[in-house]
Amino acid sequence: MSDRETRHRQAMQKLKSHVDDRVARATEQRGQLLVFTGNGKGKTTAAWGTVTRALGYGYRVGVVQFIKGVWECGERERLAEDPRLEVAIMATGFTWETQNREADTQACRAVWAEAERLLADPGVYLVVLDEITYMLKFGYLDIATVRHALAQRPAEQTVIVTGRNAHRDLLAMADTVTEMQEVRHAFNSGLQARRGIDY
Ligand code: ATP
Ligand code: MG
């Protein structure tokens, strides 16, 4: 064996024992809270990817979309065929289109009621609260209500929260926080959002 191969083999063995140690230490099993935040693209995409993953094993999944009600969404179209997926959508669309705080608040509360129902259902393995961070920012929902529902949820249930500027209480509660960092976005060079890619 060449020196290079020996060194590579030793490095791999060291890496393997390091990974094995860490796997051995991860013994707790329960549902988790994941937050996908930051300004870069990919938060909602990652949430739908996880939805697909859970549905792939036959688990029941609930997705609650705050804000984007009137938007097309390819994953929703495709996965809606699965009877194990439930989707609730806040129907008013973007707030700067409706410009009606009262109506927005009501729409938010109505869809939040769906979220609360899902968060109380032990049969639901994964719940996605897509873009809920803005509801907290705009004051349509209060953080104490959301914190309470998350804290009381069934132990086996995983929740994914997406959206920019996640409330610090959500970050503090989360088991996993991923911040999507924008390095560049096509939109800023004048490229239009693309069907089947961006939505
Ligand atoms: P995606 O839905 O593609 O995973 P996202 O959830 O991370 O993106 P949002 O802030 O929810 O991002 O933005 C929703 C829409 O805006 C999507 O069509 C997305 O492609 C686009 N978008 C995401 N990031 C940016 C950005 N930095 N600049 C401009 N448009 C963006
Ligand atoms: Mg998003």
PDB file of C-alpha atoms and ligand atoms in Angstrom:
ATOM      1  CA  MET A   1       0.000   0.000   0.000  1.00  0.00           C
ATOM      2  CA  SER A   2       1.338   3.448  -0.855  1.00  0.00           C
ATOM      3  CA  ASP A   3       1.887   6.074   1.845  1.00  0.00           C
ATOM      4  CA  ARG A   4      -0.954   8.045   0.427  1.00  0.00           C
ATOM      5  CA  GLU A   5      -3.363   5.111   0.661  1.00  0.00           C
ATOM      6  CA  THR A   6      -2.247   4.323   4.212  1.00  0.00           C
ATOM      7  CA  ARG A   7      -2.818   7.920   5.262  1.00  0.00           C
ATOM      8  CA  HIS A   8      -6.219   7.957   3.590  1.00  0.00           C
ATOM      9  CA  ARG A   9      -7.215   4.697   5.294  1.00  0.00           C
ATOM     10  CA  GLN A  10      -6.117   6.013   8.714  1.00  0.00           C
ATOM     11  CA  ALA A  11      -8.009   9.256   8.209  1.00  0.00           C
ATOM     12  CA  MET A  12     -11.170   7.357   7.221  1.00  0.00           C
ATOM     13  CA  GLN A  13     -10.904   5.064  10.240  1.00  0.00           C
ATOM     14  CA  LYS A  14     -10.572   8.060  12.528  1.00  0.00           C
ATOM     15  CA  LEU A  15     -13.568   9.735  10.905  1.00  0.00           C
ATOM     16  CA  LYS A  16     -15.627   6.553  11.192  1.00  0.00           C
ATOM     17  CA  SER A  17     -14.933   6.125  14.900  1.00  0.00           C
ATOM     18  CA  HIS A  18     -15.754   9.809  15.460  1.00  0.00           C
ATOM     19  CA  VAL A  19     -19.084   9.444  13.619  1.00  0.00           C
ATOM     20  CA  ASP A  20     -19.831   6.139  15.404  1.00  0.00           C
ATOM     21  CA  ASP A  21     -19.238   7.840  18.781  1.00  0.00           C
ATOM     22  CA  ARG A  22     -21.649  10.608  17.931  1.00  0.00           C
ATOM     23  CA  VAL A  23     -24.291   8.204  16.609  1.00  0.00           C
ATOM     24  CA  ALA A  24     -23.986   6.181  19.830  1.00  0.00           C
ATOM     25  CA  ARG A  25     -24.551   9.335  21.874  1.00  0.00           C
ATOM     26  CA  ALA A  26     -27.754  10.280  20.003  1.00  0.00           C
ATOM     27  CA  THR A  27     -30.126   8.010  21.871  1.00  0.00           C
ATOM     28  CA  GLU A  28     -33.187  10.152  22.521  1.00  0.00           C
ATOM     29  CA  GLN A  29     -36.213   9.564  20.304  1.00  0.00           C
ATOM     30  CA  ARG A  30     -38.979  12.136  20.028  1.00  0.00           C
ATOM     31  CA  GLY A  31     -40.579  14.571  17.639  1.00  0.00           C
ATOM     32  CA  GLN A  32     -38.547  17.680  16.962  1.00  0.00           C
ATOM     33  CA  LEU A  33     -38.973  21.363  16.276  1.00  0.00           C
ATOM     34  CA  LEU A  34     -37.117  22.567  13.192  1.00  0.00           C
ATOM     35  CA  VAL A  35     -36.833  26.181  12.103  1.00  0.00           C
ATOM     36  CA  PHE A  36     -35.811  27.067   8.547  1.00  0.00           C
ATOM     37  CA  THR A  37     -35.109  30.784   8.467  1.00  0.00           C
ATOM     38  CA  GLY A  38     -32.776  33.360   6.892  1.00  0.00           C
ATOM     39  CA  ASN A  39     -32.959  35.391   3.684  1.00  0.00           C
ATOM     40  CA  GLY A  40     -31.703  32.779   1.245  1.00  0.00           C
ATOM     41  CA  LYS A  41     -33.877  30.621  -0.982  1.00  0.00           C
ATOM     42  CA  GLY A  42     -34.846  27.111   0.065  1.00  0.00           C
ATOM     43  CA  LYS A  43     -36.860  27.301   3.294  1.00  0.00           C
ATOM     44  CA  THR A  44     -40.232  26.240   1.927  1.00  0.00           C
ATOM     45  CA  THR A  45     -38.579  23.851  -0.545  1.00  0.00           C
ATOM     46  CA  ALA A  46     -36.841  22.072   2.338  1.00  0.00           C
ATOM     47  CA  ALA A  47     -40.097  21.859   4.279  1.00  0.00           C
ATOM     48  CA  TRP A  48     -41.913  20.227   1.334  1.00  0.00           C
ATOM     49  CA  GLY A  49     -38.956  17.888   0.879  1.00  0.00           C
ATOM     50  CA  THR A  50     -39.416  16.707   4.453  1.00  0.00           C
ATOM     51  CA  VAL A  51     -43.177  16.386   3.894  1.00  0.00           C
ATOM     52  CA  THR A  52     -42.445  14.085   0.949  1.00  0.00           C
ATOM     53  CA  ARG A  53     -40.039  12.123   3.116  1.00  0.00           C
ATOM     54  CA  ALA A  54     -42.619  11.578   5.870  1.00  0.00           C
ATOM     55  CA  LEU A  55     -45.387  10.710   3.390  1.00  0.00           C
ATOM     56  CA  GLY A  56     -42.987   8.203   1.841  1.00  0.00           C
ATOM     57  CA  TYR A  57     -43.217   6.166   5.025  1.00  0.00           C
ATOM     58  CA  GLY A  58     -46.991   6.492   5.188  1.00  0.00           C
ATOM     59  CA  TYR A  59     -47.095   9.046   8.011  1.00  0.00           C
ATOM     60  CA  ARG A  60     -49.865  11.619   8.264  1.00  0.00           C
ATOM     61  CA  VAL A  61     -48.739  15.180   7.561  1.00  0.00           C
ATOM     62  CA  GLY A  62     -50.344  18.597   7.927  1.00  0.00           C
ATOM     63  CA  VAL A  63     -49.148  21.691   6.089  1.00  0.00           C
ATOM     64  CA  VAL A  64     -50.462  25.119   7.061  1.00  0.00           C
ATOM     65  CA  GLN A  65     -49.555  27.893   4.646  1.00  0.00           C
ATOM     66  CA  PHE A  66     -49.655  31.377   6.132  1.00  0.00           C
ATOM     67  CA  ILE A  67     -49.647  34.235   3.553  1.00  0.00           C
ATOM     68  CA  LYS A  68     -49.253  32.360   0.288  1.00  0.00           C
ATOM     69  CA  GLY A  69     -52.847  31.257  -0.197  1.00  0.00           C
ATOM     70  CA  VAL A  70     -53.355  32.543  -3.693  1.00  0.00           C
ATOM     71  CA  TRP A  71     -49.967  31.327  -4.893  1.00  0.00           C
ATOM     72  CA  GLU A  72     -49.438  28.256  -6.999  1.00  0.00           C
ATOM     73  CA  CYS A  73     -47.334  25.568  -5.423  1.00  0.00           C
ATOM     74  CA  GLY A  74     -46.173  22.530  -7.394  1.00  0.00           C
ATOM     75  CA  GLU A  75     -45.558  20.306  -4.381  1.00  0.00           C
ATOM     76  CA  ARG A  76     -49.043  20.976  -3.068  1.00  0.00           C
ATOM     77  CA  GLU A  77     -50.530  20.059  -6.452  1.00  0.00           C
ATOM     78  CA  ARG A  78     -48.609  16.816  -6.602  1.00  0.00           C
ATOM     79  CA  LEU A  79     -48.880  15.692  -2.998  1.00  0.00           C
ATOM     80  CA  ALA A  80     -52.529  16.653  -2.518  1.00  0.00           C
ATOM     81  CA  GLU A  81     -53.355  13.329  -4.164  1.00  0.00           C
ATOM     82  CA  ASP A  82     -52.096  11.614  -1.001  1.00  0.00           C
ATOM     83  CA  PRO A  83     -54.976  11.146   1.451  1.00  0.00           C
ATOM     84  CA  ARG A  84     -52.490  11.279   4.354  1.00  0.00           C
ATOM     85  CA  LEU A  85     -51.663  14.914   3.584  1.00  0.00           C
ATOM     86  CA  GLU A  86     -53.846  17.728   4.836  1.00  0.00           C
ATOM     87  CA  VAL A  87     -53.236  21.290   3.651  1.00  0.00           C
ATOM     88  CA  ALA A  88     -54.744  24.433   5.163  1.00  0.00           C
ATOM     89  CA  ILE A  89     -54.219  27.730   3.391  1.00  0.00           C
ATOM     90  CA  MET A  90     -54.703  31.298   4.578  1.00  0.00           C
ATOM     91  CA  ALA A  91     -56.875  32.527   1.786  1.00  0.00           C
ATOM     92  CA  THR A  92     -56.211  36.257   1.633  1.00  0.00           C
ATOM     93  CA  GLY A  93     -52.826  36.286  -0.114  1.00  0.00           C
ATOM     94  CA  PHE A  94     -50.143  38.835   0.541  1.00  0.00           C
ATOM     95  CA  THR A  95     -50.921  41.539   3.042  1.00  0.00           C
ATOM     96  CA  TRP A  96     -49.562  44.322   0.877  1.00  0.00           C
ATOM     97  CA  GLU A  97     -52.113  43.267  -1.728  1.00  0.00           C
ATOM     98  CA  THR A  98     -55.122  43.237   0.577  1.00  0.00           C
ATOM     99  CA  GLN A  99     -54.021  46.106   2.865  1.00  0.00           C
ATOM    100  CA  ASN A 100     -56.709  45.248   5.338  1.00  0.00           C
ATOM    101  CA  ARG A 101     -55.342  44.489   8.759  1.00  0.00           C
ATOM    102  CA  GLU A 102     -58.612  43.339  10.237  1.00  0.00           C
ATOM    103  CA  ALA A 103     -59.322  40.884   7.393  1.00  0.00           C
ATOM    104  CA  ASP A 104     -55.753  39.597   7.493  1.00  0.00           C
ATOM    105  CA  THR A 105     -55.901  39.039  11.229  1.00  0.00           C
ATOM    106  CA  GLN A 106     -59.144  37.100  10.861  1.00  0.00           C
ATOM    107  CA  ALA A 107     -57.780  34.987   8.023  1.00  0.00           C
ATOM    108  CA  CYS A 108     -54.694  34.275  10.088  1.00  0.00           C
ATOM    109  CA  ARG A 109     -56.693  33.286  13.173  1.00  0.00           C
ATOM    110  CA  ALA A 110     -58.900  30.999  11.073  1.00  0.00           C
ATOM    111  CA  VAL A 111     -55.955  29.114   9.609  1.00  0.00           C
ATOM    112  CA  TRP A 112     -54.219  29.087  13.000  1.00  0.00           C
ATOM    113  CA  ALA A 113     -57.245  27.202  14.346  1.00  0.00           C
ATOM    114  CA  GLU A 114     -56.435  24.494  11.774  1.00  0.00           C
ATOM    115  CA  ALA A 115     -52.827  24.525  12.929  1.00  0.00           C
ATOM    116  CA  GLU A 116     -53.903  24.141  16.561  1.00  0.00           C
ATOM    117  CA  ARG A 117     -56.051  21.157  15.643  1.00  0.00           C
ATOM    118  CA  LEU A 118     -53.121  19.485  13.858  1.00  0.00           C
ATOM    119  CA  LEU A 119     -50.765  20.311  16.747  1.00  0.00           C
ATOM    120  CA  ALA A 120     -53.134  18.524  19.132  1.00  0.00           C
ATOM    121  CA  ASP A 121     -53.525  15.385  17.008  1.00  0.00           C
ATOM    122  CA  PRO A 122     -51.144  12.549  17.998  1.00  0.00           C
ATOM    123  CA  GLY A 123     -51.915  10.818  14.690  1.00  0.00           C
ATOM    124  CA  VAL A 124     -50.174  13.621  12.783  1.00  0.00           C
ATOM    125  CA  TYR A 125     -46.459  12.874  12.508  1.00  0.00           C
ATOM    126  CA  LEU A 126     -45.315  16.123  10.908  1.00  0.00           C
ATOM    127  CA  VAL A 127     -46.798  19.612  10.867  1.00  0.00           C
ATOM    128  CA  VAL A 128     -45.399  22.411   8.699  1.00  0.00           C
ATOM    129  CA  LEU A 129     -46.160  26.014   9.627  1.00  0.00           C
ATOM    130  CA  ASP A 130     -45.010  27.670   6.412  1.00  0.00           C
ATOM    131  CA  GLU A 131     -44.278  31.428   6.646  1.00  0.00           C
ATOM    132  CA  ILE A 132     -45.747  31.671  10.143  1.00  0.00           C
ATOM    133  CA  THR A 133     -42.861  33.950  11.195  1.00  0.00           C
ATOM    134  CA  TYR A 134     -44.528  36.888   9.420  1.00  0.00           C
ATOM    135  CA  MET A 135     -47.780  36.386  11.336  1.00  0.00           C
ATOM    136  CA  LEU A 136     -45.830  36.956  14.543  1.00  0.00           C
ATOM    137  CA  LYS A 137     -43.966  39.937  13.068  1.00  0.00           C
ATOM    138  CA  PHE A 138     -47.169  41.621  11.892  1.00  0.00           C
ATOM    139  CA  GLY A 139     -48.867  40.884  15.222  1.00  0.00           C
ATOM    140  CA  TYR A 140     -51.656  38.765  13.708  1.00  0.00           C
ATOM    141  CA  LEU A 141     -50.693  35.988  16.118  1.00  0.00           C
ATOM    142  CA  ASP A 142     -49.004  36.282  19.474  1.00  0.00           C
ATOM    143  CA  ILE A 143     -45.915  34.315  20.339  1.00  0.00           C
ATOM    144  CA  ALA A 144     -47.302  33.039  23.651  1.00  0.00           C
ATOM    145  CA  THR A 145     -50.162  31.291  21.816  1.00  0.00           C
ATOM    146  CA  VAL A 146     -47.772  29.667  19.348  1.00  0.00           C
ATOM    147  CA  ARG A 147     -45.312  28.696  22.078  1.00  0.00           C
ATOM    148  CA  HIS A 148     -48.087  27.093  24.082  1.00  0.00           C
ATOM    149  CA  ALA A 149     -49.405  25.040  21.146  1.00  0.00           C
ATOM    150  CA  LEU A 150     -45.871  23.870  20.304  1.00  0.00           C
ATOM    151  CA  ALA A 151     -45.057  22.977  23.902  1.00  0.00           C
ATOM    152  CA  GLN A 152     -48.299  21.005  24.380  1.00  0.00           C
ATOM    153  CA  ARG A 153     -48.071  19.033  21.161  1.00  0.00           C
ATOM    154  CA  PRO A 154     -47.749  15.214  21.178  1.00  0.00           C
ATOM    155  CA  ALA A 155     -44.226  14.049  22.020  1.00  0.00           C
ATOM    156  CA  GLU A 156     -43.844  12.103  18.764  1.00  0.00           C
ATOM    157  CA  GLN A 157     -44.878  15.000  16.536  1.00  0.00           C
ATOM    158  CA  THR A 158     -42.322  16.984  14.551  1.00  0.00           C
ATOM    159  CA  VAL A 159     -42.982  20.594  13.546  1.00  0.00           C
ATOM    160  CA  ILE A 160     -41.233  22.644  10.878  1.00  0.00           C
ATOM    161  CA  VAL A 161     -41.491  26.423  10.997  1.00  0.00           C
ATOM    162  CA  THR A 162     -40.395  28.425   7.958  1.00  0.00           C
ATOM    163  CA  GLY A 163     -39.950  32.120   7.258  1.00  0.00           C
ATOM    164  CA  ARG A 164     -37.486  34.960   7.584  1.00  0.00           C
ATOM    165  CA  ASN A 165     -36.750  36.688  10.907  1.00  0.00           C
ATOM    166  CA  ALA A 166     -37.945  33.859  13.120  1.00  0.00           C
ATOM    167  CA  HIS A 167     -38.940  35.023  16.610  1.00  0.00           C
ATOM    168  CA  ARG A 168     -36.146  34.424  19.122  1.00  0.00           C
ATOM    169  CA  ASP A 169     -38.450  32.293  21.298  1.00  0.00           C
ATOM    170  CA  LEU A 170     -38.921  29.920  18.363  1.00  0.00           C
ATOM    171  CA  LEU A 171     -35.156  29.777  17.856  1.00  0.00           C
ATOM    172  CA  ALA A 172     -34.707  29.058  21.567  1.00  0.00           C
ATOM    173  CA  MET A 173     -37.261  26.233  21.535  1.00  0.00           C
ATOM    174  CA  ALA A 174     -36.053  24.601  18.315  1.00  0.00           C
ATOM    175  CA  ASP A 175     -34.014  21.388  18.194  1.00  0.00           C
ATOM    176  CA  THR A 176     -32.686  22.302  14.757  1.00  0.00           C
ATOM    177  CA  VAL A 177     -32.273  25.783  13.313  1.00  0.00           C
ATOM    178  CA  THR A 178     -31.088  26.246   9.755  1.00  0.00           C
ATOM    179  CA  GLU A 179     -30.404  29.707   8.444  1.00  0.00           C
ATOM    180  CA  MET A 180     -30.514  29.840   4.652  1.00  0.00           C
ATOM    181  CA  GLN A 181     -27.921  32.392   3.725  1.00  0.00           C
ATOM    182  CA  GLU A 182     -28.379  34.329   0.516  1.00  0.00           C
ATOM    183  CA  VAL A 183     -25.199  34.476  -1.513  1.00  0.00           C
ATOM    184  CA  ARG A 184     -27.046  35.527  -4.666  1.00  0.00           C
ATOM    185  CA  HIS A 185     -30.611  35.343  -5.930  1.00  0.00           C
ATOM    186  CA  ALA A 186     -31.669  35.372  -9.580  1.00  0.00           C
ATOM    187  CA  PHE A 187     -34.516  37.766  -8.807  1.00  0.00           C
ATOM    188  CA  ASN A 188     -31.980  40.507  -8.128  1.00  0.00           C
ATOM    189  CA  SER A 189     -30.661  40.235 -11.692  1.00  0.00           C
ATOM    190  CA  GLY A 190     -34.166  40.645 -13.040  1.00  0.00           C
ATOM    191  CA  LEU A 191     -34.997  36.962 -13.529  1.00  0.00           C
ATOM    192  CA  GLN A 192     -38.623  36.051 -13.042  1.00  0.00           C
ATOM    193  CA  ALA A 193     -39.705  33.365 -10.565  1.00  0.00           C
ATOM    194  CA  ARG A 194     -39.898  30.121 -12.502  1.00  0.00           C
ATOM    195  CA  ARG A 195     -42.800  27.692 -12.497  1.00  0.00           C
ATOM    196  CA  GLY A 196     -41.842  24.299 -11.143  1.00  0.00           C
ATOM    197  CA  ILE A 197     -38.597  25.729  -9.746  1.00  0.00           C
ATOM    198  CA  ASP A 198     -39.543  28.644  -7.510  1.00  0.00           C
ATOM    199  CA  TYR A 199     -43.141  27.642  -6.877  1.00  0.00           C
TER     200      TYR A 199
HETATM  201  P1  ATP B   1     -38.526  28.606  -1.698  1.00  0.00           P
HETATM  202  O1  ATP B   1     -40.044  28.634  -1.632  1.00  0.00           O
HETATM  203  O2  ATP B   1     -38.027  28.729  -3.083  1.00  0.00           O
HETATM  204  O3  ATP B   1     -37.932  27.475  -0.920  1.00  0.00           O
HETATM  205  P2  ATP B   1     -38.079  30.370   0.518  1.00  0.00           P
HETATM  206  O4  ATP B   1     -39.209  29.717   1.209  1.00  0.00           O
HETATM  207  O5  ATP B   1     -36.726  30.200   1.122  1.00  0.00           O
HETATM  208  O6  ATP B   1     -38.014  29.947  -0.998  1.00  0.00           O
HETATM  209  P3  ATP B   1     -39.490  32.895   0.733  1.00  0.00           P
HETATM  210  O7  ATP B   1     -38.924  34.043   1.479  1.00  0.00           O
HETATM  211  O8  ATP B   1     -40.645  32.174   1.318  1.00  0.00           O
HETATM  212  O9  ATP B   1     -38.271  31.922   0.386  1.00  0.00           O
HETATM  213  O10 ATP B   1     -39.829  33.408  -0.720  1.00  0.00           O
HETATM  214  C1  ATP B   1     -40.853  32.938  -1.508  1.00  0.00           C
HETATM  215  C2  ATP B   1     -40.615  33.156  -2.979  1.00  0.00           C
HETATM  216  O11 ATP B   1     -39.594  34.105  -3.227  1.00  0.00           O
HETATM  217  C3  ATP B   1     -40.151  31.910  -3.733  1.00  0.00           C
HETATM  218  O12 ATP B   1     -40.669  31.944  -5.016  1.00  0.00           O
HETATM  219  C4  ATP B   1     -38.669  32.023  -3.779  1.00  0.00           C
HETATM  220  O13 ATP B   1     -38.076  31.382  -4.892  1.00  0.00           O
HETATM  221  C5  ATP B   1     -38.466  33.503  -3.850  1.00  0.00           C
HETATM  222  N1  ATP B   1     -37.257  33.879  -3.119  1.00  0.00           N
HETATM  223  C6  ATP B   1     -36.660  33.183  -2.133  1.00  0.00           C
HETATM  224  N2  ATP B   1     -35.561  33.821  -1.679  1.00  0.00           N
HETATM  225  C7  ATP B   1     -35.487  34.966  -2.390  1.00  0.00           C
HETATM  226  C8  ATP B   1     -34.573  36.072  -2.413  1.00  0.00           C
HETATM  227  N3  ATP B   1     -33.525  36.100  -1.598  1.00  0.00           N
HETATM  228  N4  ATP B   1     -34.819  37.075  -3.290  1.00  0.00           N
HETATM  229  C9  ATP B   1     -35.870  37.039  -4.095  1.00  0.00           C
HETATM  230  N5  ATP B   1     -36.778  36.041  -4.139  1.00  0.00           N
HETATM  231  C10 ATP B   1     -36.591  35.008  -3.302  1.00  0.00           C
HETATM  232 MG    MG B   2     -40.994  30.247   1.871  1.00  0.00          MG
END
